[in-house]
Coordinates of C-alpha atoms and ligand atoms in Angstrom, one line a residue:
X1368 CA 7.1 71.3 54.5
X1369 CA 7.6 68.7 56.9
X1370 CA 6.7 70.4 60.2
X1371 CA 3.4 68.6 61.7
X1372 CA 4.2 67.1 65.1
X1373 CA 1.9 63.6 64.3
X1374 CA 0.3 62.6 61.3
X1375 CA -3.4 60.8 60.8
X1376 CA -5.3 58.8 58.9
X1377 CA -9.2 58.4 59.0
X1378 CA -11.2 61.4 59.2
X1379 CA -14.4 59.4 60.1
X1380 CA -16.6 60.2 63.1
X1381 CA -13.8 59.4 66.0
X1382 CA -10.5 60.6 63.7
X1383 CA -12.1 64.3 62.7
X1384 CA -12.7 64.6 66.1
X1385 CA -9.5 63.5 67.6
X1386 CA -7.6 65.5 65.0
X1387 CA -9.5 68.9 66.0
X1388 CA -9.0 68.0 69.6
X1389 CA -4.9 67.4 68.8
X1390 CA -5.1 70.7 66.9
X1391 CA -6.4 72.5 69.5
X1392 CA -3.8 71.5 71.8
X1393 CA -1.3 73.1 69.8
X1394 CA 0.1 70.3 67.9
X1395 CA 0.1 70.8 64.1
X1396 CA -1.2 67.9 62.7
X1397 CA -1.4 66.1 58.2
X1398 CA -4.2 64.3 58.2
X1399 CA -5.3 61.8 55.4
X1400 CA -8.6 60.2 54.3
X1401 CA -9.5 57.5 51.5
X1402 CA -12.4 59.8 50.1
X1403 CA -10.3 63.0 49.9
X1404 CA -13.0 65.6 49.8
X1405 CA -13.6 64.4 53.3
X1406 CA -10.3 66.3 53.7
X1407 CA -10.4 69.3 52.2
X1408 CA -14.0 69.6 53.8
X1409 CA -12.6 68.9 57.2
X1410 CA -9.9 71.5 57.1
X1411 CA -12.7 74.1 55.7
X1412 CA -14.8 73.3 58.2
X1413 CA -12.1 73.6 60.9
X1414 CA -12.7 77.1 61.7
X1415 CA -9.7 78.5 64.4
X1416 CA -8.0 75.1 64.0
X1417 CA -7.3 75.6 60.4
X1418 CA -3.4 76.7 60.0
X1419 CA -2.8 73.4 62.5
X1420 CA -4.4 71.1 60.0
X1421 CA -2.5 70.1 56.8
X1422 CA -4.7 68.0 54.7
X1423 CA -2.7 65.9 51.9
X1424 CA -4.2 64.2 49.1
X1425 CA -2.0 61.2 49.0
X1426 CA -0.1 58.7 51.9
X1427 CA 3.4 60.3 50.5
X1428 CA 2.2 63.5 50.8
X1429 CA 0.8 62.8 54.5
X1430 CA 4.4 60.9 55.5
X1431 CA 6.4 64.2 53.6
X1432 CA 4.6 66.5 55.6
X1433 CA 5.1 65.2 59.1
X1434 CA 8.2 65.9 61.2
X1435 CA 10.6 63.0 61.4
X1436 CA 10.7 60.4 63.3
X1437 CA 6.9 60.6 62.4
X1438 CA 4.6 59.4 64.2
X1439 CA 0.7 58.6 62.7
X1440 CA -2.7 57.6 63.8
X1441 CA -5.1 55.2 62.2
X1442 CA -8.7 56.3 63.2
X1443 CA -10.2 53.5 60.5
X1444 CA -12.7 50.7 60.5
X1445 CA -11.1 48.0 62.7
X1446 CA -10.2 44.7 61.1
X1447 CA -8.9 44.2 57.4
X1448 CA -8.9 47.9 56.4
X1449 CA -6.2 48.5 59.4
X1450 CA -3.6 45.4 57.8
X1451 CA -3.8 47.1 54.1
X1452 CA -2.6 50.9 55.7
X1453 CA -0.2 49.3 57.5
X1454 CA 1.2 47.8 54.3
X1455 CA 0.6 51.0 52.0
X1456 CA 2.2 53.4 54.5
X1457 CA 5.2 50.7 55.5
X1458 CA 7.2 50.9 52.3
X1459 CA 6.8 55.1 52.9
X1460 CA 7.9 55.1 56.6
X1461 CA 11.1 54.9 58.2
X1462 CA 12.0 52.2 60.5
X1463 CA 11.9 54.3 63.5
X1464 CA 8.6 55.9 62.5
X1465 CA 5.8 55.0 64.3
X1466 CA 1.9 54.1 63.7
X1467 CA -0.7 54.2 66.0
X1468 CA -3.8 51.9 65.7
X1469 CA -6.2 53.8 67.6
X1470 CA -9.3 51.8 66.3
X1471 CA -11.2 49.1 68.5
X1472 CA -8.8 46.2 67.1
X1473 CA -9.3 43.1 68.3
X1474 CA -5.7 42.4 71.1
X1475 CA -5.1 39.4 68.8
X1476 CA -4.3 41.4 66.4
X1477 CA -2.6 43.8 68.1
X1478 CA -0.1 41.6 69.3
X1479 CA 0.3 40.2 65.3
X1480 CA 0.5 43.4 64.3
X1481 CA 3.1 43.8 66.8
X1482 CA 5.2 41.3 66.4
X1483 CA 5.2 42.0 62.5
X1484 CA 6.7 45.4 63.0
X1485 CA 9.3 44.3 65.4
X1486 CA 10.3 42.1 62.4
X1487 CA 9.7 44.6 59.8
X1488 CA 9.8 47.8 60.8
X1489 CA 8.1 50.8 61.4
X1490 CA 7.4 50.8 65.3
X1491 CA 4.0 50.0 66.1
X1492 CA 1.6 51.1 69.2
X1493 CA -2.5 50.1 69.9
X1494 CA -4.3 51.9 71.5
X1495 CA -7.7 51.8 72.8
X1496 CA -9.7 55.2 72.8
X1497 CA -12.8 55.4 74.4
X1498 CA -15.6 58.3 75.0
X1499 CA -17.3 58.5 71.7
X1500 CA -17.3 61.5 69.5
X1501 CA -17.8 63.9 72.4
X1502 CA -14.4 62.4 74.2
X1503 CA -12.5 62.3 70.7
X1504 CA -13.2 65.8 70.7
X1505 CA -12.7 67.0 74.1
X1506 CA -10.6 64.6 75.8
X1507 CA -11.3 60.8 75.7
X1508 CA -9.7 58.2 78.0
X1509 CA -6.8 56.1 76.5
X1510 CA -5.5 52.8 77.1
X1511 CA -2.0 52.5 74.8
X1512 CA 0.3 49.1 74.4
X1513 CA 3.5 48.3 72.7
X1514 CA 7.1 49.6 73.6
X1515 CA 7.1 51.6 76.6
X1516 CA 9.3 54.0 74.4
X1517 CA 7.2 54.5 72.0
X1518 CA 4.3 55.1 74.3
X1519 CA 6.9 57.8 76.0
X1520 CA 7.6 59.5 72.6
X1521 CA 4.3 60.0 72.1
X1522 CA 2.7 60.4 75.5
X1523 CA 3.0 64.1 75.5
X1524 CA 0.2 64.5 72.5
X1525 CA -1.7 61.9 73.9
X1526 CA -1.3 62.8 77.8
X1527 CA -2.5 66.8 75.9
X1528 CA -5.7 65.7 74.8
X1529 CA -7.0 63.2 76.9
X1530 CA -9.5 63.4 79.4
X1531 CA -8.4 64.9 83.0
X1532 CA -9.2 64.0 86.6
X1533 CA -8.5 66.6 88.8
X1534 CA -5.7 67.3 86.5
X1535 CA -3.8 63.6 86.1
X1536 CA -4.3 62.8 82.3
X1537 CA -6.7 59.9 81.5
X1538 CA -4.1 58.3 79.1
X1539 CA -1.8 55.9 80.3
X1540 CA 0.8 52.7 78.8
X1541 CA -0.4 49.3 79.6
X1542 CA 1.9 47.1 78.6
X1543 CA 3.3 45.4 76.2
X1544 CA 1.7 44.4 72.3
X1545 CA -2.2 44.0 72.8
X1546 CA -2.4 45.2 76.9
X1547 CA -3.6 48.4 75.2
X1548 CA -6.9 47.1 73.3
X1549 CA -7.2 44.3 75.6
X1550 CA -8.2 46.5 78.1
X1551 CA -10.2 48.6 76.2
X1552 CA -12.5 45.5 75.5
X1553 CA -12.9 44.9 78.9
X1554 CA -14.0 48.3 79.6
X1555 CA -16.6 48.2 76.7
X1556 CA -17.5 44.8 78.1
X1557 CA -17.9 46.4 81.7
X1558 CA -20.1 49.1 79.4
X1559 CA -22.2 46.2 77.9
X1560 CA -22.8 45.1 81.8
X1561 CA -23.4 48.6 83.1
X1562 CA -25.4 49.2 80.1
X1563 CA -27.5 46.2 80.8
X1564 CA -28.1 46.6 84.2
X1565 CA -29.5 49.6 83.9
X1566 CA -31.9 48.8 81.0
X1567 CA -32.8 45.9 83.5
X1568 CA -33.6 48.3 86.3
X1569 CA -35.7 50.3 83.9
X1570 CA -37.6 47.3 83.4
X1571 CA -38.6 46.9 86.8
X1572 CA -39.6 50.5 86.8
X1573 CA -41.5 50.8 83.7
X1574 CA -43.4 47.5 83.4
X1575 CA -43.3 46.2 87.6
X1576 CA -44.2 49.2 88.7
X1577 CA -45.9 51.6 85.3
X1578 CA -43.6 54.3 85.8
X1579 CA -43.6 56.9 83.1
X1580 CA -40.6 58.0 81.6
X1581 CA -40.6 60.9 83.1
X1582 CA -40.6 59.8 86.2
X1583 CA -37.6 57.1 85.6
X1584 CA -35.8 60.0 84.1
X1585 CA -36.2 61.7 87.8
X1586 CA -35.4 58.9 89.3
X1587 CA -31.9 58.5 87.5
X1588 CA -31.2 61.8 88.0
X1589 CA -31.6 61.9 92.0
X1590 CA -29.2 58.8 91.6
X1591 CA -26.5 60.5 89.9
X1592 CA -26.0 62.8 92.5
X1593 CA -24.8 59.6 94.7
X1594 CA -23.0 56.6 94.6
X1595 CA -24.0 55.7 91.1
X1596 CA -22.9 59.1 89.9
X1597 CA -21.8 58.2 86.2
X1598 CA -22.2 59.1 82.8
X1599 CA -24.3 56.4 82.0
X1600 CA -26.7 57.0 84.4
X1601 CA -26.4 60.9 83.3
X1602 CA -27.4 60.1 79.9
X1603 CA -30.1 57.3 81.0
X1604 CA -32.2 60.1 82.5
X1605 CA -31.4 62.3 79.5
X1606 CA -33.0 59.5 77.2
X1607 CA -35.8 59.0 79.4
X1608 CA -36.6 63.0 79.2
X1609 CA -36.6 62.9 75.8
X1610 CA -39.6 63.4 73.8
X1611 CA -40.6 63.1 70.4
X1612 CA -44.0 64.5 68.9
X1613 CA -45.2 64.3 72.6
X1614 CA -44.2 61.0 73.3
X1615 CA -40.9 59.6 75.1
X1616 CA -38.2 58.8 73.0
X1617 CA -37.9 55.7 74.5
X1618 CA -41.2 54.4 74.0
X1619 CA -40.9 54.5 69.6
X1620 CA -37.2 52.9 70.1
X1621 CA -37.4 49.2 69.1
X1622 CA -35.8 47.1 71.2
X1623 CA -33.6 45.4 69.2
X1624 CA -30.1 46.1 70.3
X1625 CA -27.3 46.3 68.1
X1626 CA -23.4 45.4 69.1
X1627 CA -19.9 45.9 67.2
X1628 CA -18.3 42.7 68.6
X1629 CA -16.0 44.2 71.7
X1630 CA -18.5 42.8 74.5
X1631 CA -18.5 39.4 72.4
X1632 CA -14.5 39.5 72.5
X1633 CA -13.9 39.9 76.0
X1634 CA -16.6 37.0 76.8
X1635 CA -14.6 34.6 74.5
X1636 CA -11.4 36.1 76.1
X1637 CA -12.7 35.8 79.3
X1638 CA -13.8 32.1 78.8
X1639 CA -10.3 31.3 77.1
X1640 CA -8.8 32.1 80.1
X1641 CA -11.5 30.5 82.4
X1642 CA -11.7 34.2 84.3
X1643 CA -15.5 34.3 85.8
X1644 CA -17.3 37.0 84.2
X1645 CA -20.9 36.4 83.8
X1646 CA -22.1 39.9 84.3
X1647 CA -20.9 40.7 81.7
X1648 CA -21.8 37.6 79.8
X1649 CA -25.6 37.9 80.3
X1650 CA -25.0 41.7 79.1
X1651 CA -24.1 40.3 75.9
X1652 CA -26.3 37.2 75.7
X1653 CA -29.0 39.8 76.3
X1654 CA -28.5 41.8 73.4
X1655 CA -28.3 38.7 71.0
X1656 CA -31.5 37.7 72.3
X1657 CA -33.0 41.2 72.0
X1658 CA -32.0 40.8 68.2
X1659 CA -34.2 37.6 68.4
X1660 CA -37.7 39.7 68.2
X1661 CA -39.4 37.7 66.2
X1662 CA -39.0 34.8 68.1
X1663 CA -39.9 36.7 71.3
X1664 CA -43.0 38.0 69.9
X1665 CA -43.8 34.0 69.2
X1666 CA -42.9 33.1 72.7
X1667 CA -44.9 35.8 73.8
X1668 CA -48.3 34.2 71.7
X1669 CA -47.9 30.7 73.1
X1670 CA -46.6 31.0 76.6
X1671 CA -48.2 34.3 76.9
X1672 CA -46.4 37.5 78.3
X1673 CA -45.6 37.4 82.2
X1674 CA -47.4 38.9 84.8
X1675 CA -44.6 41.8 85.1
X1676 CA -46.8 44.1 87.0
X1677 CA -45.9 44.1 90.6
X1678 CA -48.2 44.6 93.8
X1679 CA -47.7 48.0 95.0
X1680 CA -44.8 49.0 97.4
X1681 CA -43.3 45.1 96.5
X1682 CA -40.6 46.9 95.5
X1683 CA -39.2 50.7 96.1
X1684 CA -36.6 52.9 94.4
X1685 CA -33.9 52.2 97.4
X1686 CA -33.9 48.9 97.2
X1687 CA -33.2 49.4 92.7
X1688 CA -31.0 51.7 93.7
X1689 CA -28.4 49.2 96.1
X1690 CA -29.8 46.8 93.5
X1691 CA -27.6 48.7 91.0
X1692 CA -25.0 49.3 93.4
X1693 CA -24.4 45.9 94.1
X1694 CA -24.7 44.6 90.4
X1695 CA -22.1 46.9 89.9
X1696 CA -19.4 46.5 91.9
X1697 CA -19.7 42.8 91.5
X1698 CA -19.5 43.4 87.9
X1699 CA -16.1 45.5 88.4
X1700 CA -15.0 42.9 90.5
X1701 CA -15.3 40.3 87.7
X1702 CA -13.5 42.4 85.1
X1703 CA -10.8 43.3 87.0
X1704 CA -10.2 39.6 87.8
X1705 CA -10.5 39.1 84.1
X1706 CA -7.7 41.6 84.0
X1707 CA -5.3 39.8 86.6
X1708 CA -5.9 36.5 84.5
X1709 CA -5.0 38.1 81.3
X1710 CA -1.9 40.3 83.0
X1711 CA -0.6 36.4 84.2
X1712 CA -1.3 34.9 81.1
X1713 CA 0.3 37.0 78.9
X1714 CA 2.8 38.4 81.3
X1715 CA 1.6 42.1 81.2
X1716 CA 2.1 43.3 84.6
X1717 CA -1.0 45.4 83.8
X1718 CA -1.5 48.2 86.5
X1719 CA -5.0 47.7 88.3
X1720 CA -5.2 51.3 89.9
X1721 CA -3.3 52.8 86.8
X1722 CA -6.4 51.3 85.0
X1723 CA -9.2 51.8 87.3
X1724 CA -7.8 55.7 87.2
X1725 CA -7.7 55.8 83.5
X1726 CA -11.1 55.1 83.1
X1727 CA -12.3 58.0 85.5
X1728 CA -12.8 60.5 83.3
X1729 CA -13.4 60.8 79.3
X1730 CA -14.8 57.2 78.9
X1731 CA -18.1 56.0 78.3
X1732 CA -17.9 54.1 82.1
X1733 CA -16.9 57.0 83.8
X1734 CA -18.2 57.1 87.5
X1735 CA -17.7 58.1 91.3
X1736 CA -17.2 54.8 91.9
X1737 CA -14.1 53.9 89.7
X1738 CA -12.2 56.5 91.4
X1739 CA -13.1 54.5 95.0
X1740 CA -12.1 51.4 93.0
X1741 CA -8.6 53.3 92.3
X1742 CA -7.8 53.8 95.9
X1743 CA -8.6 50.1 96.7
X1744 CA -6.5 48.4 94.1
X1745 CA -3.9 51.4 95.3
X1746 CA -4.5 50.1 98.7
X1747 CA -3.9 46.3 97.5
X1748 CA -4.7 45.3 94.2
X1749 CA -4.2 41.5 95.2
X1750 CA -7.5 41.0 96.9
X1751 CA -9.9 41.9 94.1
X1752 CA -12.2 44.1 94.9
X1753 CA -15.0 42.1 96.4
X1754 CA -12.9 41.7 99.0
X1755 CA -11.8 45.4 99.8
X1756 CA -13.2 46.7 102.9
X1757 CA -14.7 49.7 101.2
X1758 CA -16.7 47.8 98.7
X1759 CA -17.2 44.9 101.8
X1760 CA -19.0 47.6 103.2
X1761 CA -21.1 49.0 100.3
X1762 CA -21.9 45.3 99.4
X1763 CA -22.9 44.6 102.6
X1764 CA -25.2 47.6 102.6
X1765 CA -26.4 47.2 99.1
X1766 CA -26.6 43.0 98.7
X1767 CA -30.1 42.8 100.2
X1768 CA -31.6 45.1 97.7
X1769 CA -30.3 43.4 95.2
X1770 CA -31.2 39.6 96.3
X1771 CA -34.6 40.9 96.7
X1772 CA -34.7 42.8 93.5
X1773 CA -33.8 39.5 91.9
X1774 CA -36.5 37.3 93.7
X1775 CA -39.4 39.8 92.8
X1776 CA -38.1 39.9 89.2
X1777 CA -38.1 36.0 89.3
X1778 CA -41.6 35.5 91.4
X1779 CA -43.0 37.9 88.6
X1780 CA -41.6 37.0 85.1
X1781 CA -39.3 40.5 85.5
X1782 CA -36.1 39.5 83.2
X1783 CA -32.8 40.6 85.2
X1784 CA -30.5 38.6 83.8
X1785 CA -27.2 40.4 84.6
X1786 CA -28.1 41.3 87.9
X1787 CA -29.6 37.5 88.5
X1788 CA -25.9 36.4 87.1
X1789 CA -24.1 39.3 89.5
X1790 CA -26.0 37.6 92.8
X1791 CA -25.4 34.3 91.8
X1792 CA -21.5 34.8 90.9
X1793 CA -22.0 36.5 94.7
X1794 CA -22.9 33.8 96.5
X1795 CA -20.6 31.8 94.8
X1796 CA -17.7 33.3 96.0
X1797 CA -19.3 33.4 99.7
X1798 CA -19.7 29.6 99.2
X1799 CA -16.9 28.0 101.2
X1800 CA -18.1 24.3 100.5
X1801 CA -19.6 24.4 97.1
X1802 CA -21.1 21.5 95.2
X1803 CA -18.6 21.0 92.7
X1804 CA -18.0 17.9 94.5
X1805 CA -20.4 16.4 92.9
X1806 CA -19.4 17.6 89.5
X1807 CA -16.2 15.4 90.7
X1808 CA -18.2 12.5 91.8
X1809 CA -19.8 12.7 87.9
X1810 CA -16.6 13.3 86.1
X1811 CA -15.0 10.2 88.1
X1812 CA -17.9 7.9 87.5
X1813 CA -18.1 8.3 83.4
X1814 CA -14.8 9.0 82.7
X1815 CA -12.7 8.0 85.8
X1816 CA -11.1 11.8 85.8
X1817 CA -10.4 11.1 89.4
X1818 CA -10.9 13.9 92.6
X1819 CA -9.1 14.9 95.6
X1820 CA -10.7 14.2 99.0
X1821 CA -10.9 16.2 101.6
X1822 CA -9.6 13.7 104.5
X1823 CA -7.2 11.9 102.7
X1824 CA -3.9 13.8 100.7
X1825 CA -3.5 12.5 97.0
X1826 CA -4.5 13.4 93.7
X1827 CA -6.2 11.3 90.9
X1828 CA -8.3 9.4 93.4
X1829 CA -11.8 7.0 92.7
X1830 CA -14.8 6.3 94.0
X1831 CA -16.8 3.4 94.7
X1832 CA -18.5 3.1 91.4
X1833 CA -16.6 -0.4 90.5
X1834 CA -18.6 -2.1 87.5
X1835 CA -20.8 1.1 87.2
X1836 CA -18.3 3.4 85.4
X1837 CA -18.1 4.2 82.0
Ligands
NDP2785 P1 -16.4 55.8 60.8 O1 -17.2 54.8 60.0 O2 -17.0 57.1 61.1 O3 -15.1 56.2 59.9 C1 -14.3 55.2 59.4 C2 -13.1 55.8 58.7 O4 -12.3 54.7 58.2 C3 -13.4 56.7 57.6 O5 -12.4 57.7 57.6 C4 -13.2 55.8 56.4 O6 -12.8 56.4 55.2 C5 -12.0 54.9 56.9 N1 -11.9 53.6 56.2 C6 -12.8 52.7 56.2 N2 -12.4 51.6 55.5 C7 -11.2 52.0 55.0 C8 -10.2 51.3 54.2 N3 -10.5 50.1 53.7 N4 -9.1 52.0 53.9 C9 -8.9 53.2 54.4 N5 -9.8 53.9 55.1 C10 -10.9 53.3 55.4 O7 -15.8 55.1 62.1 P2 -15.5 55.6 63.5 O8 -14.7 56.9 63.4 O9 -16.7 55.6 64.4 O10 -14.5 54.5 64.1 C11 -13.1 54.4 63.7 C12 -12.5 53.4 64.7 O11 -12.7 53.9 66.0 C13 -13.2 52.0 64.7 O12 -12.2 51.0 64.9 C14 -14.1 52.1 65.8 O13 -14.5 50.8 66.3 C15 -13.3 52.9 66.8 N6 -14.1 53.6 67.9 C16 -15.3 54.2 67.6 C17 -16.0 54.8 68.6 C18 -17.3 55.5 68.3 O14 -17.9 55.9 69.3 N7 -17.7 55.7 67.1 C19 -15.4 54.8 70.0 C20 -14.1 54.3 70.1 C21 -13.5 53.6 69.1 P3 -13.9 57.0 54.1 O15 -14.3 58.3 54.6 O16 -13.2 57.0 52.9 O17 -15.0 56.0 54.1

């Protein structure tokens, strides 16, 4: 019987979910997995969603028992595992079938993958899903690229069970070939930076100023009922309340952090295309070196640990608190310029606000603030959004707390690398004459790369340095 409306493949923690949350919207769906009593367990287990779930043994079976033209998601390990479905299930397909790679590929691949179909059939969409298990389930946020039209066949599953704010679906087309998972892997780079900044905050609060976990869990909590409303904070006080045998959860977690590679992408990305995002850099940079413990602990026995603790009333929650604002929006500020490179690089077009609004709801970076950062790309998305008025306003509210956040962390061996890197990427763009002039000077005198001067039109011009240069 060929009457399921999609088809998937990949019942592992995000494609059980999603396939229960496609159910539920009404949309009868075959669903495949490698081990196969994954399958039969998952439609047992399935409860009310049962009759809307058609598990099949084999890739023919799945591909017979979806409505033509099919359409099916792959919900598997990125990477290699992706490339061999895609060549078991294209001898089965149609050409004007469809697969969706819903995994966290890499946009590289994406655009191979692509570019490959276009050649050899069937159609071909990525898309980037983000919001965990719980958003699989109950409506995550979705970033899709490839053909417009196969986005619009589609959409109307997608649009179903994606996340909602104030009703407008969180699932939206992004362009062409890899705009989809390209801009998912700036959002999990953004979640790397927000991520970070937070930990870094906690820092300050648990070793600069002996706060219990407790009382950084109430602190987080008062904040998410203001500007810095977001999931991440929600779930930062929710860690710091937890306990275990008595003790916070936090303080038997070793602080080793672990990573999947999407932060790591969109720095490489981001340096490829020379786009400024060093928030988001030191977010990553600090998780390698958090893998580095033994090393730490050595540096630690010869240099001995800082002097973290921090005279009372240096510092106070308000002035974390714009700290984190500030950090923040600077941090947004540098990935959506990362976006605008990418968009004119690879001639995406990508939509600023479209993004900004599909990231509202259902995705791990969820906030208040991204729906303010919606209406000023709506407003003009060509300014970037240091330079909006509204965030012109909250910076110029917030920046003190976070320059003087940064100098106490600095004075007193408190590491803050990604807010350090947000202030200094700050000042940077407030810097009308910067010293890069110098840089020039250098570059002429070893390797007589020449410089423009600022009285004088003309490119490729030299200095002075006669018999001195190199
Ligand atoms: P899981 O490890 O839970 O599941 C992996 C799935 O892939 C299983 O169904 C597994 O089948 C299948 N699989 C693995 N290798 C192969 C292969 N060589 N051939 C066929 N099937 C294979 O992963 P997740 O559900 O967490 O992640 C799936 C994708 O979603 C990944 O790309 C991930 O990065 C992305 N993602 C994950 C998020 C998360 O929060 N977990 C959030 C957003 C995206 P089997 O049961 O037989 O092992």
């Amino acid at each position: 019987m060929n009457d399921a409306n999609i088809g998937l493949i990949g019942l592992g923690t995000m494609g059980a979910m999603l396939a229960l949350n496609i159910a539920e919207k009404g949309f009868k769906i075959a669903v495949f997995n490698r081990t196969t009593a994954k399958t039969h367990d998952f439609k047992a287990n399935a409860g009310d969603l049962a009759p809307m779930i058609v598990p099949t043994d084999t890739l023919a079976d799945l591909v017979a028992a979806i409505k033509p033209p099919r359409a099916i998601i792959l919900m598997v390990t990125a990477g290699a595992p992706v490339d061999e479905e895609i060549e078991k299930l294209r001898p089965l397909l149609a050409k004007d079938d469809l697969i969706i790679d819903a995994g966290n590929a890499n946009f590289h691949d994406t655009d191979r993958r692509a570019a490959e179909a276009a050649e050899k059939g069937p159609h071909f969409l990525g898309m980037g899903v983000s919001g965990g298990e719980e958003g699989a389930r109950h409506g995550p946020s979705i970033m899709g690229g490839g053909d417009k039209a196969d986005w619009d066949r589609v959409s109307p599953i997608l649009e179903a069970i994606s996340a909602k704010h104030d009703g407008t679906p969180c699932a939206t087309w992004m362009g062409p070939g890899g705009a989809g998972h390209f801009v998912k892997a700036v959002h999990n780079g953004i979640e790397y930076a927000d991520m970070q900044m937070i930990a870094e905050i906690y820092g300050v609060m648990r070793d600069g100023m002996g706060m219990t976990a407790a009382a950084i869990a109430a602190v987080f909590d008062d904040w998410n009922k203001g500007p810095l409303q977001s999931y991440l904070i929600e779930i930062s006080a929710a860690v710091a309340k937890a306990t275990d045998g008595g003790k916070p959860m936090l303080d038997v977690i070793l602080d080793k952090a672990g990573q999947k590679g999407t932060g790591r992408w969109t720095v490489i990305e981001a340096q490829q295309l020379a786009a400024a995002i060093p928030v988001i850099e030191a977010a990553v940079m600090a998780r390698n070196v958090s893998g580095s413990l033994d090393e730490r602990k050595k540096g630690e026995a010869v240099f001995g640990a800082a002097p973290q603790v921090l005279p009372k009333g240096l510092v106070t929650l308000k002035a974390l608190e714009q700290a984190m604002i500030a950090g923040k929006i600077l941090c947004y500020a540098q990935g959506f310029a990362l976006i605008v490179a990418a968009s004119k690089e690879f001639k995406w077009d990508l939509p600023l606000p479209a993004i900004a609004r599909v990231w509202r709801e259902g995705c791990i970076i969820r906030s208040t603030m991204l729906n303010d950062m919606a209406t000023a790309l709506e407003e003009d998305a060509s300014r970037g959004l240091m330079l909006a008025p509204y965030f012109v306003g909250h910076l110029k509210a917030s920046g003190p707390g976070l320059r003087s956040v940064v100098s106490i962390g600095a004075a007193h061996g408190l590491p803050l690398p990604a807010l350090s890197a947000g202030l200094a990427w700050f000042d940077m763009m407030r810097t009308g004459r910067s010293t890069a002039n110098m840089i020039q000077a250098q570059r002429d005198f070893f390797g007589a790369h020449g410089f423009e001067r600022l009285d004088k039109p003309g490119v490729g011009l030299h200095g002075p340095w006669g018999g001195h240069a190199m």
